[in-house]
Amino acid sequence: MDVKQLGAWVQGALGGASNPQELAVVSTSIANELLRALKDDLQVDDILWAFEDGGTEMTGNIYMARNFDNRYFALEMWWSID
């Protein structure tokens, strides 16, 4: 799981900011918080992040697996630049 890559995706979803370095720190923090919440809530063992950059649209998927009962979960996200 590349948290920096997920953070960059979050940064794009949040849009522009006056201080890109500050936004990068915030977006990585948000990405870490999202992953922590998913792990705590679903008790998953493995997480995979995948995204597709369509230029003005991006889709992102977080795939999760829980080993003890062989369950799989997916969180699908999408954003567009209008």
Coordinates of C-alpha atoms in Angstrom, one line a residue:
M1 CA 0.0 0.0 0.0
D2 CA 1.6 3.3 -1.2
V3 CA 0.2 5.8 1.2
K4 CA 1.9 8.7 -0.6
Q5 CA 0.2 7.7 -3.8
L6 CA -3.2 7.5 -2.1
G7 CA -2.4 10.9 -0.5
A8 CA -1.6 12.3 -4.0
W9 CA -5.0 11.0 -5.2
V10 CA -6.7 12.6 -2.2
Q11 CA -4.8 15.9 -2.9
G12 CA -6.2 15.9 -6.5
A13 CA -9.7 15.2 -5.1
L14 CA -9.3 18.2 -2.7
G15 CA -8.4 20.5 -5.6
G16 CA -5.9 23.4 -5.6
A17 CA -4.4 25.0 -2.6
S18 CA -2.3 28.1 -1.8
N19 CA 0.4 26.0 -0.3
P20 CA 0.9 22.6 -2.1
Q21 CA 3.5 21.4 0.4
E22 CA 1.0 21.9 3.3
L23 CA -1.8 20.2 1.3
A24 CA 0.5 17.2 0.6
V25 CA 1.0 16.8 4.3
V26 CA -2.7 17.1 5.0
S27 CA -3.6 14.7 2.2
T28 CA -1.2 12.1 3.4
S29 CA -2.6 12.5 6.9
I30 CA -6.1 12.1 5.6
A31 CA -5.0 8.9 3.6
N32 CA -3.5 7.4 6.8
E33 CA -6.6 8.2 8.8
L34 CA -8.8 6.6 6.1
L35 CA -6.7 3.5 6.1
R36 CA -6.7 3.3 10.0
A37 CA -10.5 3.7 10.0
L38 CA -10.9 1.0 7.5
K39 CA -8.6 -1.4 9.4
D40 CA -10.3 -0.7 12.7
D41 CA -13.8 -1.0 11.3
L42 CA -13.4 -4.0 9.0
Q43 CA -10.5 -5.7 10.8
V44 CA -8.8 -6.3 7.4
D45 CA -5.4 -7.9 7.0
D46 CA -4.4 -6.8 3.6
I47 CA -5.1 -3.6 1.6
L48 CA -4.4 -2.9 -2.1
W49 CA -4.7 0.6 -3.6
A50 CA -5.3 1.0 -7.4
F51 CA -6.2 4.1 -9.4
E52 CA -6.8 5.1 -13.0
D53 CA -5.9 8.6 -14.2
G54 CA -8.2 9.8 -17.0
G55 CA -6.8 13.3 -17.1
T56 CA -9.9 15.2 -15.9
E57 CA -11.3 12.2 -14.1
M58 CA -9.7 9.8 -11.7
T59 CA -11.1 6.6 -10.2
G60 CA -9.5 5.0 -7.2
N61 CA -10.2 1.7 -5.5
I62 CA -9.1 0.3 -2.2
Y63 CA -9.4 -3.5 -2.1
M64 CA -9.3 -5.2 1.3
A65 CA -9.1 -8.8 2.5
R66 CA -9.9 -10.3 5.9
N67 CA -8.2 -13.6 6.3
F68 CA -10.0 -15.2 9.3
D69 CA -13.4 -15.5 7.4
N70 CA -12.1 -15.1 3.8
R71 CA -14.0 -11.9 3.2
Y72 CA -13.2 -9.2 0.6
F73 CA -14.2 -5.6 0.5
A74 CA -13.8 -2.7 -1.9
L75 CA -14.1 1.1 -1.6
E76 CA -14.6 2.8 -4.9
M77 CA -13.9 6.5 -5.3
W78 CA -14.2 8.9 -8.2
W79 CA -13.5 12.6 -8.8
S80 CA -13.7 14.9 -11.8
I81 CA -12.3 18.3 -12.7
D82 CA -15.1 20.5 -14.1

